[in-house]
Short mmCIF file of C-alpha atoms in Angstrom, two decimals:
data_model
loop_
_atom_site.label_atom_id
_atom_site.label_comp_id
_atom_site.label_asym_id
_atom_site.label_seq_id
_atom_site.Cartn_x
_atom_site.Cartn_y
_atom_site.Cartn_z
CA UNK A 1 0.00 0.00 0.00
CA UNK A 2 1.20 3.51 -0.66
CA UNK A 3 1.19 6.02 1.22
CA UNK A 4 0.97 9.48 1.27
CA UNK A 5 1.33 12.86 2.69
CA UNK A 6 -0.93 15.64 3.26
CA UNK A 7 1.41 18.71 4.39
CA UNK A 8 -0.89 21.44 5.83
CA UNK A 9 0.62 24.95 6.59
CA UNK A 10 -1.40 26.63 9.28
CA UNK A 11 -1.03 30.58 11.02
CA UNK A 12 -3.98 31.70 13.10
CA UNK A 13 -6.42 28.57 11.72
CA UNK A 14 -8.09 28.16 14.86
CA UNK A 15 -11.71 28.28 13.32
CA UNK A 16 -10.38 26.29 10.44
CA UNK A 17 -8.24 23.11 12.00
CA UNK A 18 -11.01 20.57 13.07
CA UNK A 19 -13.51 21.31 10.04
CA UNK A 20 -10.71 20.81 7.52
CA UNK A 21 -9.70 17.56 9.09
CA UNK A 22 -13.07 16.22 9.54
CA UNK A 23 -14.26 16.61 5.85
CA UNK A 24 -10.21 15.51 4.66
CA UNK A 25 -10.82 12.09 7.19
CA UNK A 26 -14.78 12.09 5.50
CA UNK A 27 -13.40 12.41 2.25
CA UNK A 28 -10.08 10.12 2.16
CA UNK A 29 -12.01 7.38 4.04
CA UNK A 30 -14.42 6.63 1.25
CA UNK A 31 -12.97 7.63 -1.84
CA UNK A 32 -9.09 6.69 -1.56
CA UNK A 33 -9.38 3.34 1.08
CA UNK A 34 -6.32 1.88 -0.95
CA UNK A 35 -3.57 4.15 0.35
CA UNK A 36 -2.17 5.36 3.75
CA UNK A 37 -2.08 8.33 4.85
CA UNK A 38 -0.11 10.69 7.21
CA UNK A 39 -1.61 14.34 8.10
CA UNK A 40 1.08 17.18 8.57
CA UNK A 41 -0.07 20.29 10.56
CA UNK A 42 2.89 22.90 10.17
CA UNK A 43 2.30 25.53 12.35
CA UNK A 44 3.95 28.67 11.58
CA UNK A 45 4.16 30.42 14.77
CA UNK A 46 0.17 30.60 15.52
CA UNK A 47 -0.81 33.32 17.84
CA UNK A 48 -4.32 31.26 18.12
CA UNK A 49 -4.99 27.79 19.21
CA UNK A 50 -4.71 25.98 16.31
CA UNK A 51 -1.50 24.51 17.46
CA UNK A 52 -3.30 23.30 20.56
CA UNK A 53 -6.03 21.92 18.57
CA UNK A 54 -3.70 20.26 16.28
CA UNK A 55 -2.61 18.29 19.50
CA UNK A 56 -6.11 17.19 20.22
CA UNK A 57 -5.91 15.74 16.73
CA UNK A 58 -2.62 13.94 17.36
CA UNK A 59 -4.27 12.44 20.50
CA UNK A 60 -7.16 10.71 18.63
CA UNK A 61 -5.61 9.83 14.87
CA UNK A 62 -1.88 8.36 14.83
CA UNK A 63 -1.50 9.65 11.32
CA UNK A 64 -1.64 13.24 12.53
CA UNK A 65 1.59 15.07 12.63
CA UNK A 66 2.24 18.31 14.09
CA UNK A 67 4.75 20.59 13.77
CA UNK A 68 5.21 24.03 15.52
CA UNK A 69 7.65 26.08 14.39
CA UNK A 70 9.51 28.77 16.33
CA UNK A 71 8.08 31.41 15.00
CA UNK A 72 6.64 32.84 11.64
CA UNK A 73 8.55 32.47 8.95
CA UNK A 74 6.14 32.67 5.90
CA UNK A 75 4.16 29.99 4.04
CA UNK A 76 7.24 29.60 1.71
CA UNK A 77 9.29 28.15 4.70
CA UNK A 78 6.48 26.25 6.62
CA UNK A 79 6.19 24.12 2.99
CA UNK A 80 9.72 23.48 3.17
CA UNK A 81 9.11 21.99 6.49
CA UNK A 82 6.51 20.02 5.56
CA UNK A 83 8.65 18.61 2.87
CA UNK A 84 11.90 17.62 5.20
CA UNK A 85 8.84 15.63 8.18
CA UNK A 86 6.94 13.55 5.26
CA UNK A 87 7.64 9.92 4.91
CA UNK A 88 5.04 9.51 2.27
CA UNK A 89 5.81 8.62 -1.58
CA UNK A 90 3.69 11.22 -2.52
CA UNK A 91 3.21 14.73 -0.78
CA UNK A 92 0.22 16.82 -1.24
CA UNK A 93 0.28 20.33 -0.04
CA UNK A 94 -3.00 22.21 0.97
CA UNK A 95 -4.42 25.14 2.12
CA UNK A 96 -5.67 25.01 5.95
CA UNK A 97 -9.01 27.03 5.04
CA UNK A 98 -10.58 24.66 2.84
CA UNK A 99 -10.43 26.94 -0.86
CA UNK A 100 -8.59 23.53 -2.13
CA UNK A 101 -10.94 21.14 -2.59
CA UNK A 102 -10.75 17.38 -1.58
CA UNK A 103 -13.11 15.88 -4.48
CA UNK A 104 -9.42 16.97 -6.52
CA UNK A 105 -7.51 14.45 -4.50
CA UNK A 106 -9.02 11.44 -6.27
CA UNK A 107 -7.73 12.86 -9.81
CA UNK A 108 -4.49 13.62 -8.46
CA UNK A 109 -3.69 10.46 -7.21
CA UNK A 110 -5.32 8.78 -10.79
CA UNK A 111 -2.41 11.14 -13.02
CA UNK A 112 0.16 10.42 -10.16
CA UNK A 113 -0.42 6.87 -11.23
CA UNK A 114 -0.21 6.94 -14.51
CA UNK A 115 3.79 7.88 -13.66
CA UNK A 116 3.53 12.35 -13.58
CA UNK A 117 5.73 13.65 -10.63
CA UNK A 118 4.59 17.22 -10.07
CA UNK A 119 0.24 17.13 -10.53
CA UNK A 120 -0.40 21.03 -10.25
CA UNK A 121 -3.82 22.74 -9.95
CA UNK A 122 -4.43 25.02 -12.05
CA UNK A 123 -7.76 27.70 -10.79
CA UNK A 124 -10.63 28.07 -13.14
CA UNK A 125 -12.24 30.32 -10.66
CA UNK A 126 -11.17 32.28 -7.64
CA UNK A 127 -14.44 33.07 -5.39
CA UNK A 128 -13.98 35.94 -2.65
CA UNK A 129 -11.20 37.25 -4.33
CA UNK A 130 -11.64 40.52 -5.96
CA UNK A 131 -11.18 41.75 -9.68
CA UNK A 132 -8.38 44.28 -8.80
CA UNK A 133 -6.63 41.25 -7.15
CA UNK A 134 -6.68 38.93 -9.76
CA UNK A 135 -5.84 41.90 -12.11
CA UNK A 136 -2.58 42.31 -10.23
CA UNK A 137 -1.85 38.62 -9.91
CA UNK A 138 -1.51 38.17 -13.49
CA UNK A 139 -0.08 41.34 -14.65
CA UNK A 140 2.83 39.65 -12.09
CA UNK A 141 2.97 36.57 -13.66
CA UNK A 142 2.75 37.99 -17.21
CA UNK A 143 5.76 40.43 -15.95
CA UNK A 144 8.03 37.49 -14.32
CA UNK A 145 7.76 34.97 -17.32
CA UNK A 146 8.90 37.77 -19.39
CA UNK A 147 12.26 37.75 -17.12
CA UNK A 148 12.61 33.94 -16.74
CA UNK A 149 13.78 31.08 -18.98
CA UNK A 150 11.30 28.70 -17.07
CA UNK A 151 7.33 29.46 -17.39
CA UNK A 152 5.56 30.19 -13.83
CA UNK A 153 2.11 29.60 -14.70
CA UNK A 154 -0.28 31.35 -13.69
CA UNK A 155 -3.62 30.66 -11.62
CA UNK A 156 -1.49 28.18 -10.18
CA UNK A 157 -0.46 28.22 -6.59
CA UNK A 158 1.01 25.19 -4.26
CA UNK A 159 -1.64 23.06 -3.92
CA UNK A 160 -0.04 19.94 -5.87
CA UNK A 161 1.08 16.38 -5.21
CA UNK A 162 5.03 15.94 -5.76
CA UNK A 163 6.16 12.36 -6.24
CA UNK A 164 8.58 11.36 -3.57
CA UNK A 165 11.90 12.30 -6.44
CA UNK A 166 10.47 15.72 -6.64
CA UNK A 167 10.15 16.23 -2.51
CA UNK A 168 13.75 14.71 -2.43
CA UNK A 169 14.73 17.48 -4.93
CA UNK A 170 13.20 20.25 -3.40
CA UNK A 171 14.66 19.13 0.06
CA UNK A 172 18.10 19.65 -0.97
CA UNK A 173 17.45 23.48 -2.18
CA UNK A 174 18.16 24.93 1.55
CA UNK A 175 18.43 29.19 0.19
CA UNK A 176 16.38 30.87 2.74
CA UNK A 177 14.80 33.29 0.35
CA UNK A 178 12.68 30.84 -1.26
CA UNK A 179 10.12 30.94 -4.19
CA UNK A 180 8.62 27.95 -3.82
CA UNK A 181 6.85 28.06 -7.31
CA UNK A 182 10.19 28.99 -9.64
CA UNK A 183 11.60 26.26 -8.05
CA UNK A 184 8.43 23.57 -8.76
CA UNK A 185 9.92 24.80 -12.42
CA UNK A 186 13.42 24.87 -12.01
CA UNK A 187 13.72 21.30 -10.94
CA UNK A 188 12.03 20.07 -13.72
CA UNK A 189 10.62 16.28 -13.44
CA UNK A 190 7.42 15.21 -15.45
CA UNK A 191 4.18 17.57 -14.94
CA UNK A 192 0.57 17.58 -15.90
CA UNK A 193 -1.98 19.63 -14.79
CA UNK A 194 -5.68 19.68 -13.27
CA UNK A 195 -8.08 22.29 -12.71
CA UNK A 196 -10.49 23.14 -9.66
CA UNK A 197 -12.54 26.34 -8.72
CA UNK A 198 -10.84 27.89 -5.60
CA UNK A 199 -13.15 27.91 -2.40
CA UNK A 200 -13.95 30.78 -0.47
CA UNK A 201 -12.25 30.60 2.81
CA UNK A 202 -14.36 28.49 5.59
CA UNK A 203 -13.52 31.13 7.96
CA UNK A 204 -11.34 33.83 9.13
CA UNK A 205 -9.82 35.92 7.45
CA UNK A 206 -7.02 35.67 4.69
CA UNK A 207 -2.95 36.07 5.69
CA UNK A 208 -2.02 37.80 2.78
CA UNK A 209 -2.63 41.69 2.37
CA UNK A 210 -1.53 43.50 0.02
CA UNK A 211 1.90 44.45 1.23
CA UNK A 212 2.69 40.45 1.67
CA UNK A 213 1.71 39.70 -2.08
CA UNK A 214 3.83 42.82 -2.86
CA UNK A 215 6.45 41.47 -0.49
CA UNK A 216 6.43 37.99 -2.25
CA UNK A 217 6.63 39.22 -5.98
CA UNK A 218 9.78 41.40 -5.21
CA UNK A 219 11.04 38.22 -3.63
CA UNK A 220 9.97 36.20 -6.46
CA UNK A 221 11.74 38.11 -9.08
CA UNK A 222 14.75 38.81 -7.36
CA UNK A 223 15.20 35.75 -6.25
CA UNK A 224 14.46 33.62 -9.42
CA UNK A 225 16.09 36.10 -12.07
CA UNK A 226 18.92 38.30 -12.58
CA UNK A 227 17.25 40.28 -15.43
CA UNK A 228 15.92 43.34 -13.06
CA UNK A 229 19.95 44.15 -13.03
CA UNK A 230 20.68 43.86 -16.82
CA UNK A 231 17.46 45.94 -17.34
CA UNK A 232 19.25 48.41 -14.75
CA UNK A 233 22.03 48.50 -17.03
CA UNK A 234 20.09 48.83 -20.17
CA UNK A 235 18.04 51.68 -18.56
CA UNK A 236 21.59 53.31 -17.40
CA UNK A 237 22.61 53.06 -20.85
CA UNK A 238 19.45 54.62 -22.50
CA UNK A 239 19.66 57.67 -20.11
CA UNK A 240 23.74 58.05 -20.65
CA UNK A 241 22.69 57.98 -24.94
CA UNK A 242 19.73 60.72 -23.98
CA UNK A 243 21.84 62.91 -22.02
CA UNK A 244 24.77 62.86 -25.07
CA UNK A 245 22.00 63.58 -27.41
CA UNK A 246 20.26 66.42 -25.71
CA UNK A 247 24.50 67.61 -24.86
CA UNK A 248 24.56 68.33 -28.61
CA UNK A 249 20.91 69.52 -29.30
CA UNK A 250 21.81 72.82 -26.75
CA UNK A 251 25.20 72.88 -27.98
CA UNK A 252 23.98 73.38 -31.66
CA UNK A 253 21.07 75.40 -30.41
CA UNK A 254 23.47 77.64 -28.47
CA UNK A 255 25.71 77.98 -32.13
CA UNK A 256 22.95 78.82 -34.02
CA UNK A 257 20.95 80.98 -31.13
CA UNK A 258 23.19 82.16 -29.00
CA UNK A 259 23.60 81.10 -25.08
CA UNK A 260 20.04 81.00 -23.88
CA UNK A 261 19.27 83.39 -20.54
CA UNK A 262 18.71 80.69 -18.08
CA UNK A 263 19.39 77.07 -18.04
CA UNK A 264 18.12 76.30 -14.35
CA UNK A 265 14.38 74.22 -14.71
CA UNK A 266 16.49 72.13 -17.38
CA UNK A 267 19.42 71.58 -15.21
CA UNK A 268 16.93 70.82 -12.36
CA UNK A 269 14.89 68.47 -14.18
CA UNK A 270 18.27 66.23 -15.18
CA UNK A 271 19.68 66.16 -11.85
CA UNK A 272 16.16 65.10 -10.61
CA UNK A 273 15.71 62.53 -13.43
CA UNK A 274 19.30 60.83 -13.44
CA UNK A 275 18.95 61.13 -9.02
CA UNK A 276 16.15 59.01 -9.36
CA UNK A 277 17.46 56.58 -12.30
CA UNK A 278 20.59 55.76 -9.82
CA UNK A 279 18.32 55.40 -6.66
CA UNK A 280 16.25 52.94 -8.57
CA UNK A 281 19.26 51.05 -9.76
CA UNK A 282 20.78 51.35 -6.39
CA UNK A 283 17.54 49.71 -4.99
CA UNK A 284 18.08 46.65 -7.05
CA UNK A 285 21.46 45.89 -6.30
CA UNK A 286 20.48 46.24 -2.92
CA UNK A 287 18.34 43.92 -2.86
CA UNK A 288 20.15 41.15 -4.62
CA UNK A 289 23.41 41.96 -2.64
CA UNK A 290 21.03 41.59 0.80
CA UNK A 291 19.69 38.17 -0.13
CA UNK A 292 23.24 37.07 -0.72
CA UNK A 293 24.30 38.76 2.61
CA UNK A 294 21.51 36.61 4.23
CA UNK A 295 22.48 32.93 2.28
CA UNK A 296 26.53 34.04 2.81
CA UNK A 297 24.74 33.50 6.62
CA UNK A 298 23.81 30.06 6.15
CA UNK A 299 21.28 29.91 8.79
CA UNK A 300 18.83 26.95 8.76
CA UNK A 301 15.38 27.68 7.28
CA UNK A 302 13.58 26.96 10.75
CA UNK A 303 13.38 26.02 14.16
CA UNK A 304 11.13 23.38 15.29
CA UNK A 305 9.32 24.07 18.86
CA UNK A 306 9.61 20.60 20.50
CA UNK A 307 9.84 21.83 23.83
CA UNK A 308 5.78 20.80 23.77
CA UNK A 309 6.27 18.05 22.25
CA UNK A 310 8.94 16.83 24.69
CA UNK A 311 6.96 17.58 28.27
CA UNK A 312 3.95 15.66 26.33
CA UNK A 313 6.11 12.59 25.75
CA UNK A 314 7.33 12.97 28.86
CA UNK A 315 3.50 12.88 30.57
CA UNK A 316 3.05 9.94 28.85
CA UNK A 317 6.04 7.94 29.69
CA UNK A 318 5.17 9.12 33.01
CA UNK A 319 1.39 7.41 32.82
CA UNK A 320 2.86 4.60 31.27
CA UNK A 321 5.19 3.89 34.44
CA UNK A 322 2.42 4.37 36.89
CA UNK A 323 0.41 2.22 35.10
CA UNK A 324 3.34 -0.90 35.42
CA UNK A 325 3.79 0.00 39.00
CA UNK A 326 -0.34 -0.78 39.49
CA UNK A 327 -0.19 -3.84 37.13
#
């Protein structure tokens, strides 16, 4: 028998945790009896209870897994972890607040079968998330495929089941600035994809605001592609040509006319425009030489919590000992 793993990143699911397991268990149970399965709860740093519910989980079904991690690193990160604790051949990665949907698994499993490593879904529809949104989301895409060799689809996020090669892969890419999707494409294997209609959330509210999908494309580009710098370059380049172009416009203007009575708005409007050319430029070598000022670190991605975990085991060894001594 097979088995597989469901990796689950979690922050601040508390009213999300025990309906997403129950309708996984519902679904998993009757449709896919033929495999085994292993339920990975990563919790990044929850300020809520979901960790603590999580535990109540582990209590009642051995195949539940939980991991709390030190703190919040990002989604990006709590995948990774997920990744390094599955033992499955397969690993599926979903969303805590149900917008994946579980009739997919089935299909998954069916194209995993027929020998594809890296089953993707791709999202016909996106309820409760908002025109402007989706506008932005593939104006990005469209934008980063024009600066990459490898195609980042779009409409399609992380919820996917990798074939054990593929998790192996991935596991061995440790850069802490990760882009989890570039690197779905960068280490290649066999793909095919499927498409669902994206759930509204069960409950709560989503993680990621504006500023954090801003924060993830700059982090996306820069650290998936070098072409931001060359088009620095280029854009250095263009200005350098304009400024030797409009040098001899005023100094054949100033031949033919004589020397004009004040040059200031024009000198003012160059030193403004070429300030802010080499700010920009300055910007992007920033932030490429800051993401290899944080891998130069080598820091591991994360810290696992087990402090919990270790008292609990503890408790139980505890019981267990007791319950000898009676015997």
């Amino acid at each position: 028998m097979k088995k597989v793993s469901i990796s689950i990143p979690a922050y601040n699911e508390e009213e999300n945790i025990l309906a997403f397991y129950e309708q996984m268990l519902a679904y998993i149970d009757q449709e896919l009896p033929n495999y085994a399965f292993e339920f990975i709860f990563v919790d990044d740093g929850s300020q809520d209870k979901t960790m603590t519910l999580v535990r109540e989980l582990e209590d009642q079904d051995a195949r539940v897994i939980g991991i709390q991690l030190s703190r919040n690193y990002g989604k990006e990160v709590a995948m990774a972890a997920g990744f390094d604790h599955a033992t499955g051949d397969a690993v599926i990665t979903m969303d805590a607040d149900l917008q994946h949907p579980f009739s997919s698994l089935k299909e998954m499993m069916m194209l995993w079968e027929l020998g594809y490593q890296d089953v993707y879904g791709k999202r016909t529809t996106r309820h409760g998330e908002s025109k402007l949104k989706i506008a932005f989301s593939n104006a990005y895409y469209s934008l980063l495929n024009r600066m990459t060799k490898e195609q980042i689809l779009s409409n399609v996020g992380d919820f996917r089941l990798l074939d054990r090669q593929v998790v192996d892969a991935l596991k061995e890419v440790r850069e802490s600035t990760r882009y989890t999707k570039g690197l779905y494409e960068w280490v290649g294997f066999r793909k095919i994809e499927f498409q669902f209609e994206a759930a509204e959330r069960f409950a709560g509210k989503t993680k990621w605001d504006f500023a954090g999908l801003a924060k993830l494309a700059i982090e996306g580009i820069t650290s998936y592609t070098t072409r931001p710098l060359k088009l620095s370059t280029i854009f250095g380049f263009l200005v350098s040509l304009s400024a030797l172009m409009y040098m001899i416009f005023v100094g054949i203007d100033t031949m033919i006319n004589g020397i004009p009575g004040t040059g200031i708005p024009t000198l003012t409007i160059l030193v403004l425009f070429l300030g802010g050319v080499q700010l920009i430029s300055l910007g992007i070598i920033g932030e490429y030489l800051g993401r290899i000022f944080i891998e130069s670190k080598k820091r591991p991605l994360y810290f696992v919590n087990k402090k919990e975990t270790a008292l609990k085991e503890e408790h139980l060894a505890d019981g267990d000992q007791t319950n000898d001594t009676v015997l």
